[in-house]
Amino acid sequence: MTLLAPDPACFIKRRKQLLAWMHRHGGGIAVLGTAPEKTRNRDSHYAYRHDSDFYYLTGFTQPNAWLVLIAGTEDQSILFCEPKHPELEIWNGLRWGPEEAAKHFCFDAAFDSGRLNDELPRLMAGHPRLMTTMSRPSDESFFGMLRGWVKQAGQQVRGARAYPTNWLDISDVLAEMRLIKDEVELATMRKAASISALAHRRAMQAVRPGCHEYELEAEILQVFRKNGAQSVAYESIVAAGPNACILHHRAGHDIMRDGDLVLIDAGCELDGYASDITRTFPANGKFSGPQRALYDIVLAAQQAAIANTSASHHFNAGHEAAVQVLTRGLLDEGLLKGTFEHALETAAYQQFYMHRTGHWLGMDVHDVGSYRTPPLSNEDQPWRMLSEGMVLTIEPGLYVRPTDEVDERFWHIGIRIEDDAIVTANGCELITRDVPVDPDEIEALIRG
């Protein structure tokens, strides 16, 4: 067995970009740790997944690793990782070890992570400013270790030199860096999208009345792994009939009945990058009249959102366009009453459409980055303009639950259509259309 390392060029470039930002903000030392391993039960662990920010700067995917960047008179990029351990590697697989990691990932130095308590205080000495990501979800052990190393650094210098007394959060600067994808990232995301589209096509070909939700999930997972994806980007949603009106329904034992719609929201993760596709289709291969009517509304709303996704539009323009189409369609089908203007002003559509039309996509399925104009991201700020290289989803939907005000023909119809889009100068590139959205093409694929 051999270990494979990604091309280090893009990771070196990103570290240099962050070091330049650190210099502009007074220099200092940055410390980032990767994600910890998580116990599932007793001595069984969840499948390990690295921290996205850490991977973005290193390309390193093994646990118990730390990155140190020093922006000083001489910039340094240092990795701490687990040492080689032949006995443990028999059980858990090969480790890079510091020597090989420094060589393959192009660090200035690398150390055994067991030396953190000795080396980190020494490296911190002389630097009054410590930079790290403070948005890690409730990782108190991470901040506890940082505080301990800072304390040790202060004891070592004894007033003769500076040590970190000023902490800066670099979460936002990393989020802004990650928001614009480079060509390596875009190529990976196109490939992930292609694999996920293939899986959705397979699910359409396998569906039939009497099929369980978990059976279609199994078809999807097989295609993911068979085509090289390492994992799912998120837990797959496979929802039959009424379950399609539950936004985060997990694939279960429910059976798809003749006449049901099936909503599948599933995407693979490839080399650290997510894809995210939703398709809705009839279990028996034929949309009913009410199903087709609502499907056509959602598809028209998505087309309107796509037309408003480009570098000349702000982030919310697609959502605003989709909402207008959805509102008009709901009025035409009698699901809403009154005038178009009043329905839009009162957001009456939210009874049937309660989420936004898209989100950032990248290493995380709901990726980092402000939706408002930076540096502030509160609701008083205007929506940010889209830029070339951003990637987002476009995913309008309609979900009709039984109520006395709604014609029974539409009950239990849940529809969402979601594609992944790369923002370009004059529009957007849809990278997930290898699986159809046209209802006639969907029916033909299922019947075929």
Short mmCIF file of C-alpha atoms in Angstrom, two decimals:
data_model
loop_
_atom_site.label_atom_id
_atom_site.label_comp_id
_atom_site.label_asym_id
_atom_site.label_seq_id
_atom_site.Cartn_x
_atom_site.Cartn_y
_atom_site.Cartn_z
CA MET A 1 0.00 0.00 0.00
CA THR A 2 1.29 3.47 -0.88
CA LEU A 3 0.10 6.87 0.26
CA LEU A 4 -0.97 9.36 -2.38
CA ALA A 5 -0.44 13.09 -1.93
CA PRO A 6 -2.29 15.73 -3.94
CA ASP A 7 -0.32 18.22 -6.00
CA PRO A 8 1.01 20.60 -3.32
CA ALA A 9 1.13 23.67 -5.61
CA CYS A 10 -2.35 25.00 -4.81
CA PHE A 11 -1.89 24.45 -1.07
CA ILE A 12 1.45 26.29 -1.10
CA LYS A 13 -0.23 29.17 -2.92
CA ARG A 14 -3.01 29.36 -0.33
CA ARG A 15 -0.57 29.35 2.58
CA LYS A 16 1.37 32.18 0.97
CA GLN A 17 -1.86 34.11 0.43
CA LEU A 18 -2.77 33.74 4.11
CA LEU A 19 0.76 34.68 5.21
CA ALA A 20 0.52 37.85 3.12
CA TRP A 21 -2.76 38.71 4.88
CA MET A 22 -1.06 38.08 8.24
CA HIS A 23 1.73 40.49 7.35
CA ARG A 24 -0.82 43.16 6.40
CA HIS A 25 -2.33 42.74 9.86
CA GLY A 26 0.87 43.05 11.83
CA GLY A 27 2.37 39.59 11.44
CA GLY A 28 2.29 36.87 14.06
CA ILE A 29 1.74 33.15 14.36
CA ALA A 30 -1.29 31.18 13.13
CA VAL A 31 -2.19 27.78 14.58
CA LEU A 32 -4.87 25.52 13.09
CA GLY A 33 -5.74 21.97 14.05
CA THR A 34 -7.57 19.41 12.00
CA ALA A 35 -10.77 17.71 13.17
CA PRO A 36 -10.53 15.23 16.05
CA GLU A 37 -11.53 11.61 15.68
CA LYS A 38 -15.01 10.84 17.05
CA THR A 39 -16.05 7.71 18.92
CA ARG A 40 -19.25 6.14 17.61
CA ASN A 41 -19.67 3.58 20.37
CA ARG A 42 -17.22 1.76 22.62
CA ASP A 43 -14.06 1.22 20.54
CA SER A 44 -15.67 2.00 17.17
CA HIS A 45 -15.06 5.38 15.52
CA TYR A 46 -17.02 7.35 12.97
CA ALA A 47 -15.34 7.40 9.58
CA TYR A 48 -12.72 10.12 9.86
CA ARG A 49 -13.18 13.40 7.98
CA HIS A 50 -10.56 16.16 8.14
CA ASP A 51 -11.32 19.80 8.98
CA SER A 52 -12.08 21.76 5.81
CA ASP A 53 -10.01 24.87 6.63
CA PHE A 54 -7.06 22.69 7.60
CA TYR A 55 -7.25 20.67 4.39
CA TYR A 56 -7.64 23.85 2.32
CA LEU A 57 -4.22 25.02 3.51
CA THR A 58 -2.39 21.69 3.71
CA GLY A 59 -3.92 18.93 1.59
CA PHE A 60 -3.28 16.69 4.62
CA THR A 61 -6.10 14.29 5.55
CA GLN A 62 -4.79 12.28 8.52
CA PRO A 63 -5.95 12.98 12.10
CA ASN A 64 -4.04 14.53 15.02
CA ALA A 65 -2.33 17.12 12.84
CA TRP A 66 -1.63 20.82 13.30
CA LEU A 67 -0.51 23.62 10.99
CA VAL A 68 1.64 26.51 12.17
CA LEU A 69 2.24 29.55 9.97
CA ILE A 70 4.71 32.22 11.06
CA ALA A 71 4.60 35.63 9.39
CA GLY A 72 7.82 37.25 10.56
CA THR A 73 11.18 38.29 9.22
CA GLU A 74 11.27 34.84 7.65
CA ASP A 75 7.97 33.13 6.86
CA GLN A 76 7.59 29.53 7.97
CA SER A 77 5.08 26.79 7.28
CA ILE A 78 5.25 23.94 9.79
CA LEU A 79 3.23 20.72 10.14
CA PHE A 80 2.79 18.59 13.24
CA CYS A 81 1.52 15.07 12.54
CA GLU A 82 1.53 11.57 13.95
CA PRO A 83 4.88 9.74 13.75
CA LYS A 84 5.49 6.53 11.86
CA HIS A 85 4.39 3.57 13.97
CA PRO A 86 4.76 0.16 12.28
CA GLU A 87 2.65 -1.72 14.85
CA LEU A 88 -0.30 0.70 14.79
CA GLU A 89 -0.09 0.97 11.01
CA ILE A 90 -0.88 -2.76 10.85
CA TRP A 91 -4.25 -1.93 12.43
CA ASN A 92 -5.08 1.50 11.04
CA GLY A 93 -3.12 1.97 7.84
CA LEU A 94 0.01 3.84 6.85
CA ARG A 95 0.91 7.21 8.30
CA TRP A 96 2.87 9.86 6.49
CA GLY A 97 5.10 10.69 9.44
CA PRO A 98 6.85 14.09 9.75
CA GLU A 99 9.74 13.43 7.37
CA GLU A 100 7.65 12.22 4.42
CA ALA A 101 4.88 14.77 5.10
CA ALA A 102 7.36 17.66 4.96
CA LYS A 103 8.70 16.34 1.68
CA HIS A 104 5.44 15.56 -0.11
CA PHE A 105 3.38 18.52 1.15
CA CYS A 106 6.26 21.03 0.90
CA PHE A 107 6.42 22.31 4.47
CA ASP A 108 9.48 24.12 5.78
CA ALA A 109 9.53 21.71 8.71
CA ALA A 110 7.44 18.94 10.25
CA PHE A 111 7.41 17.51 13.75
CA ASP A 112 5.90 14.62 15.66
CA SER A 113 2.59 15.85 17.13
CA GLY A 114 3.76 14.43 20.45
CA ARG A 115 6.19 17.37 20.60
CA LEU A 116 3.46 20.03 20.49
CA ASN A 117 3.79 20.90 24.17
CA ASP A 118 7.52 21.54 23.74
CA GLU A 119 7.60 23.17 20.32
CA LEU A 120 4.46 25.38 20.26
CA PRO A 121 5.44 27.60 23.23
CA ARG A 122 8.91 28.01 21.70
CA LEU A 123 7.45 28.97 18.32
CA MET A 124 4.98 31.39 19.94
CA ALA A 125 7.72 33.27 21.78
CA GLY A 126 8.46 36.57 20.09
CA HIS A 127 5.02 36.86 18.51
CA PRO A 128 2.47 39.09 20.29
CA ARG A 129 -0.33 38.08 17.93
CA LEU A 130 -1.93 34.62 17.71
CA MET A 131 -4.28 33.86 14.83
CA THR A 132 -6.63 30.90 14.60
CA THR A 133 -10.13 29.88 13.52
CA MET A 134 -12.58 30.57 16.32
CA SER A 135 -15.65 29.25 14.51
CA ARG A 136 -14.91 25.58 15.22
CA PRO A 137 -18.09 24.06 16.68
CA SER A 138 -17.66 23.83 20.47
CA ASP A 139 -14.13 22.39 20.31
CA GLU A 140 -13.12 23.41 23.83
CA SER A 141 -10.17 21.03 23.90
CA PHE A 142 -8.66 22.88 20.93
CA PHE A 143 -8.85 26.27 22.67
CA GLY A 144 -7.77 24.74 25.96
CA MET A 145 -4.55 23.53 24.36
CA LEU A 146 -3.97 26.92 22.73
CA ARG A 147 -4.41 28.69 26.07
CA GLY A 148 -1.98 26.26 27.69
CA TRP A 149 0.69 26.83 25.04
CA VAL A 150 0.30 30.62 25.29
CA LYS A 151 0.71 30.41 29.06
CA GLN A 152 3.86 28.32 28.67
CA ALA A 153 5.22 30.81 26.11
CA GLY A 154 4.68 33.65 28.59
CA GLN A 155 6.49 31.74 31.33
CA GLN A 156 9.41 31.02 29.02
CA VAL A 157 10.03 34.57 27.81
CA ARG A 158 9.65 36.12 31.31
CA GLY A 159 9.10 39.60 29.92
CA ALA A 160 12.23 39.60 27.79
CA ARG A 161 10.28 39.06 24.57
CA ALA A 162 6.70 39.26 23.40
CA TYR A 163 4.32 36.33 23.46
CA PRO A 164 0.73 36.05 22.16
CA THR A 165 -1.53 38.38 24.14
CA ASN A 166 -3.67 39.42 21.17
CA TRP A 167 -5.84 36.79 19.46
CA LEU A 168 -7.26 37.27 15.96
CA ASP A 169 -9.97 35.14 14.35
CA ILE A 170 -9.01 34.20 10.78
CA SER A 171 -12.26 32.34 10.06
CA ASP A 172 -13.61 35.15 7.87
CA VAL A 173 -10.46 35.58 5.78
CA LEU A 174 -10.33 31.84 5.12
CA ALA A 175 -14.02 31.87 4.23
CA GLU A 176 -13.42 34.64 1.69
CA MET A 177 -10.49 32.72 0.21
CA ARG A 178 -12.55 29.54 -0.03
CA LEU A 179 -15.52 31.33 -1.59
CA ILE A 180 -13.73 31.82 -4.92
CA LYS A 181 -12.74 28.43 -6.31
CA ASP A 182 -9.58 27.95 -8.37
CA GLU A 183 -9.40 25.73 -11.43
CA VAL A 184 -8.25 22.70 -9.44
CA GLU A 185 -11.25 23.02 -7.15
CA LEU A 186 -13.68 23.56 -10.02
CA ALA A 187 -12.37 20.50 -11.86
CA THR A 188 -12.89 18.39 -8.74
CA MET A 189 -16.39 19.75 -8.24
CA ARG A 190 -17.33 19.06 -11.86
CA LYS A 191 -16.23 15.47 -11.42
CA ALA A 192 -18.13 15.11 -8.12
CA ALA A 193 -21.22 16.56 -9.80
CA SER A 194 -20.91 14.11 -12.67
CA ILE A 195 -20.73 11.14 -10.30
CA SER A 196 -23.76 12.36 -8.35
CA ALA A 197 -25.73 12.90 -11.54
CA LEU A 198 -24.94 9.34 -12.60
CA ALA A 199 -26.25 8.12 -9.23
CA HIS A 200 -29.51 10.04 -9.64
CA ARG A 201 -29.97 8.58 -13.10
CA ARG A 202 -29.46 5.11 -11.63
CA ALA A 203 -32.12 5.79 -8.98
CA MET A 204 -34.59 6.85 -11.68
CA GLN A 205 -33.89 3.66 -13.59
CA ALA A 206 -34.30 1.49 -10.49
CA VAL A 207 -37.49 3.02 -9.07
CA ARG A 208 -40.77 1.11 -9.14
CA PRO A 209 -43.92 0.92 -6.99
CA GLY A 210 -43.22 -1.36 -4.05
CA CYS A 211 -39.59 -0.23 -3.76
CA HIS A 212 -38.32 0.85 -0.33
CA GLU A 213 -36.62 4.20 0.19
CA TYR A 214 -33.49 2.48 1.47
CA GLU A 215 -33.24 0.47 -1.75
CA LEU A 216 -32.85 3.63 -3.82
CA GLU A 217 -30.37 4.97 -1.30
CA ALA A 218 -28.33 1.79 -1.78
CA GLU A 219 -28.34 2.28 -5.55
CA ILE A 220 -27.04 5.82 -5.08
CA LEU A 221 -24.31 4.85 -2.62
CA GLN A 222 -23.09 2.08 -4.92
CA VAL A 223 -22.64 4.52 -7.80
CA PHE A 224 -20.82 6.98 -5.53
CA ARG A 225 -18.25 4.44 -4.38
CA LYS A 226 -17.97 2.60 -7.69
CA ASN A 227 -16.92 5.86 -9.35
CA GLY A 228 -14.31 6.85 -6.81
CA ALA A 229 -16.16 9.15 -4.40
CA GLN A 230 -14.86 8.69 -0.87
CA SER A 231 -18.07 9.54 0.94
CA VAL A 232 -21.45 11.21 0.86
CA ALA A 233 -21.37 14.99 1.16
CA TYR A 234 -24.33 14.75 3.57
CA GLU A 235 -26.85 12.13 4.64
CA SER A 236 -28.96 11.26 1.61
CA ILE A 237 -32.63 12.24 1.53
CA VAL A 238 -34.87 9.67 -0.16
CA ALA A 239 -38.49 10.58 0.44
CA ALA A 240 -41.55 8.84 -1.00
CA GLY A 241 -45.06 10.30 -1.11
CA PRO A 242 -45.89 12.37 2.00
CA ASN A 243 -42.27 12.12 3.19
CA ALA A 244 -41.25 14.48 0.37
CA CYS A 245 -42.90 17.26 2.40
CA ILE A 246 -40.39 16.64 5.21
CA LEU A 247 -37.36 18.67 4.15
CA HIS A 248 -34.71 16.50 5.82
CA HIS A 249 -36.34 13.07 5.65
CA ARG A 250 -33.76 10.28 5.81
CA ALA A 251 -34.18 7.19 3.67
CA GLY A 252 -36.19 4.68 5.66
CA HIS A 253 -38.37 1.60 5.29
CA ASP A 254 -41.32 3.36 3.67
CA ILE A 255 -42.56 1.86 0.43
CA MET A 256 -43.14 3.82 -2.77
CA ARG A 257 -46.73 3.41 -3.84
CA ASP A 258 -48.16 3.62 -7.32
CA GLY A 259 -48.86 7.33 -7.84
CA ASP A 260 -46.25 8.59 -5.35
CA LEU A 261 -43.60 11.14 -6.17
CA VAL A 262 -40.08 10.36 -4.98
CA LEU A 263 -37.77 13.19 -3.90
CA ILE A 264 -34.06 12.41 -3.72
CA ASP A 265 -31.54 14.93 -2.39
CA ALA A 266 -28.11 13.28 -2.53
CA GLY A 267 -24.55 14.19 -3.43
CA CYS A 268 -21.13 12.61 -3.11
CA GLU A 269 -17.93 14.03 -1.69
CA LEU A 270 -14.86 13.67 -3.90
CA ASP A 271 -11.36 14.63 -2.74
CA GLY A 272 -12.83 16.87 -0.06
CA TYR A 273 -15.43 18.64 -2.24
CA ALA A 274 -19.21 18.31 -2.12
CA SER A 275 -21.90 17.99 -4.75
CA ASP A 276 -25.59 18.54 -4.09
CA ILE A 277 -28.43 17.43 -6.39
CA THR A 278 -32.17 17.08 -5.87
CA ARG A 279 -34.58 15.48 -8.31
CA THR A 280 -38.26 14.61 -7.97
CA PHE A 281 -39.89 11.93 -10.12
CA PRO A 282 -42.91 9.59 -10.23
CA ALA A 283 -42.45 6.09 -8.83
CA ASN A 284 -44.59 4.63 -11.64
CA GLY A 285 -42.91 6.64 -14.39
CA LYS A 286 -45.81 9.03 -15.07
CA PHE A 287 -46.57 12.39 -13.42
CA SER A 288 -50.24 12.85 -12.52
CA GLY A 289 -51.98 16.04 -13.62
CA PRO A 290 -51.58 17.87 -10.27
CA GLN A 291 -48.00 16.60 -9.89
CA ARG A 292 -47.06 17.81 -13.36
CA ALA A 293 -48.71 21.20 -12.76
CA LEU A 294 -46.64 21.86 -9.62
CA TYR A 295 -43.50 20.35 -11.14
CA ASP A 296 -43.74 22.74 -14.08
CA ILE A 297 -44.04 25.68 -11.66
CA VAL A 298 -40.93 24.62 -9.73
CA LEU A 299 -38.96 24.04 -12.94
CA ALA A 300 -39.97 27.48 -14.25
CA ALA A 301 -38.91 29.00 -10.93
CA GLN A 302 -35.52 27.32 -11.21
CA GLN A 303 -35.09 28.58 -14.76
CA ALA A 304 -35.87 32.11 -13.56
CA ALA A 305 -33.30 31.77 -10.78
CA ILE A 306 -30.69 30.46 -13.23
CA ALA A 307 -31.30 33.45 -15.50
CA ASN A 308 -30.52 35.70 -12.52
CA THR A 309 -27.30 33.96 -11.51
CA SER A 310 -24.20 35.64 -12.92
CA ALA A 311 -21.41 38.03 -11.98
CA SER A 312 -23.78 40.93 -12.73
CA HIS A 313 -26.34 39.79 -10.12
CA HIS A 314 -26.35 39.81 -6.34
CA PHE A 315 -26.74 36.59 -4.37
CA ASN A 316 -30.44 37.01 -3.62
CA ALA A 317 -31.50 37.86 -7.18
CA GLY A 318 -32.13 34.21 -8.03
CA HIS A 319 -34.29 33.72 -4.96
CA GLU A 320 -36.32 36.83 -5.71
CA ALA A 321 -36.94 35.68 -9.28
CA ALA A 322 -37.92 32.17 -8.16
CA VAL A 323 -40.35 33.46 -5.55
CA GLN A 324 -42.20 35.53 -8.13
CA VAL A 325 -42.68 32.51 -10.40
CA LEU A 326 -43.73 30.27 -7.51
CA THR A 327 -46.23 32.85 -6.25
CA ARG A 328 -47.76 33.31 -9.69
CA GLY A 329 -48.02 29.56 -10.19
CA LEU A 330 -49.62 28.97 -6.78
CA LEU A 331 -52.21 31.63 -7.57
CA ASP A 332 -52.92 30.10 -10.98
CA GLU A 333 -53.48 26.66 -9.43
CA GLY A 334 -55.70 28.05 -6.67
CA LEU A 335 -53.38 27.20 -3.79
CA LEU A 336 -53.13 30.92 -2.96
CA LYS A 337 -55.92 33.50 -3.08
CA GLY A 338 -55.97 37.23 -3.76
CA THR A 339 -53.75 39.41 -5.90
CA PHE A 340 -50.21 38.68 -6.99
CA GLU A 341 -48.93 41.88 -5.38
CA HIS A 342 -50.52 41.10 -2.00
CA ALA A 343 -49.37 37.47 -2.05
CA LEU A 344 -45.81 38.56 -2.81
CA GLU A 345 -45.82 41.36 -0.23
CA THR A 346 -47.10 39.07 2.53
CA ALA A 347 -44.79 36.18 1.50
CA ALA A 348 -47.85 33.94 1.27
CA TYR A 349 -45.76 31.41 -0.66
CA GLN A 350 -43.95 30.47 2.56
CA GLN A 351 -46.78 28.10 3.44
CA PHE A 352 -45.53 25.96 0.55
CA TYR A 353 -41.92 27.13 0.16
CA MET A 354 -40.03 27.75 3.38
CA HIS A 355 -36.35 27.72 2.42
CA ARG A 356 -34.05 29.83 0.29
CA THR A 357 -33.27 29.09 -3.35
CA GLY A 358 -29.59 28.37 -2.85
CA HIS A 359 -26.45 28.28 -0.73
CA TRP A 360 -22.69 28.28 -1.24
CA LEU A 361 -21.15 24.93 -2.16
CA GLY A 362 -17.56 23.78 -1.81
CA MET A 363 -15.67 21.70 0.74
CA ASP A 364 -18.79 21.82 2.90
CA VAL A 365 -22.22 21.26 1.41
CA HIS A 366 -23.33 24.51 3.06
CA ASP A 367 -20.03 26.19 2.44
CA VAL A 368 -18.45 29.14 4.20
CA GLY A 369 -18.72 32.75 3.06
CA SER A 370 -20.95 35.70 3.81
CA TYR A 371 -24.11 36.17 1.75
CA ARG A 372 -24.04 39.87 2.57
CA THR A 373 -21.48 42.44 1.46
CA PRO A 374 -18.35 41.96 3.63
CA PRO A 375 -16.75 42.81 5.96
CA LEU A 376 -20.02 42.85 7.90
CA SER A 377 -22.55 40.11 7.27
CA ASN A 378 -25.61 41.23 9.22
CA GLU A 379 -29.03 41.69 7.68
CA ASP A 380 -28.54 45.46 7.38
CA GLN A 381 -25.85 44.94 4.76
CA PRO A 382 -26.81 44.62 1.08
CA TRP A 383 -26.61 41.24 -0.62
CA ARG A 384 -23.13 40.63 -2.00
CA MET A 385 -22.54 40.59 -5.72
CA LEU A 386 -21.71 37.25 -7.24
CA SER A 387 -18.22 36.78 -8.68
CA GLU A 388 -16.71 34.41 -11.20
CA GLY A 389 -15.56 31.22 -9.51
CA MET A 390 -18.23 31.15 -6.81
CA VAL A 391 -20.26 27.94 -6.66
CA LEU A 392 -23.82 27.77 -5.36
CA THR A 393 -26.91 25.62 -5.53
CA ILE A 394 -30.16 26.65 -7.23
CA GLU A 395 -33.02 24.75 -5.58
CA PRO A 396 -36.61 26.03 -5.50
CA GLY A 397 -39.36 23.74 -4.28
CA LEU A 398 -43.00 23.36 -3.27
CA TYR A 399 -44.31 21.24 -0.40
CA VAL A 400 -48.06 20.82 0.01
CA ARG A 401 -49.35 19.36 3.27
CA PRO A 402 -53.03 18.58 3.83
CA THR A 403 -55.10 21.57 4.97
CA ASP A 404 -58.72 22.55 4.55
CA GLU A 405 -57.68 25.49 2.35
CA VAL A 406 -55.89 23.31 -0.22
CA ASP A 407 -57.51 21.18 -2.91
CA GLU A 408 -57.08 17.54 -1.94
CA ARG A 409 -55.60 16.77 -5.39
CA PHE A 410 -52.39 18.53 -4.32
CA TRP A 411 -52.01 16.94 -0.88
CA HIS A 412 -48.68 15.24 -0.08
CA ILE A 413 -46.94 16.58 -3.17
CA GLY A 414 -43.35 17.60 -2.38
CA ILE A 415 -41.11 18.79 -5.22
CA ARG A 416 -37.59 20.20 -5.24
CA ILE A 417 -35.23 20.60 -8.20
CA GLU A 418 -31.62 21.40 -7.33
CA ASP A 419 -28.54 21.95 -9.46
CA ASP A 420 -25.01 23.13 -8.76
CA ALA A 421 -23.86 26.26 -10.59
CA ILE A 422 -20.46 27.86 -11.18
CA VAL A 423 -20.81 31.62 -11.54
CA THR A 424 -19.41 33.03 -14.80
CA ALA A 425 -19.17 36.55 -16.21
CA ASN A 426 -22.33 36.29 -18.25
CA GLY A 427 -24.30 33.57 -16.50
CA CYS A 428 -23.60 30.30 -14.77
CA GLU A 429 -22.38 26.84 -15.67
CA LEU A 430 -24.72 24.10 -14.46
CA ILE A 431 -22.50 21.14 -13.63
CA THR A 432 -25.23 18.68 -12.59
CA ARG A 433 -27.40 18.49 -15.69
CA ASP A 434 -26.19 15.03 -16.66
CA VAL A 435 -29.39 13.98 -14.91
CA PRO A 436 -32.54 15.38 -16.56
CA VAL A 437 -34.94 17.95 -15.14
CA ASP A 438 -37.39 18.03 -18.06
CA PRO A 439 -40.44 15.97 -16.95
CA ASP A 440 -40.81 14.23 -20.31
CA GLU A 441 -37.15 13.18 -20.25
CA ILE A 442 -37.53 11.94 -16.67
CA GLU A 443 -40.53 9.81 -17.60
CA ALA A 444 -38.67 8.39 -20.59
CA LEU A 445 -35.64 7.53 -18.43
CA ILE A 446 -37.79 5.73 -15.85
CA ARG A 447 -39.72 3.80 -18.49
CA GLY A 448 -36.54 2.98 -20.39
#
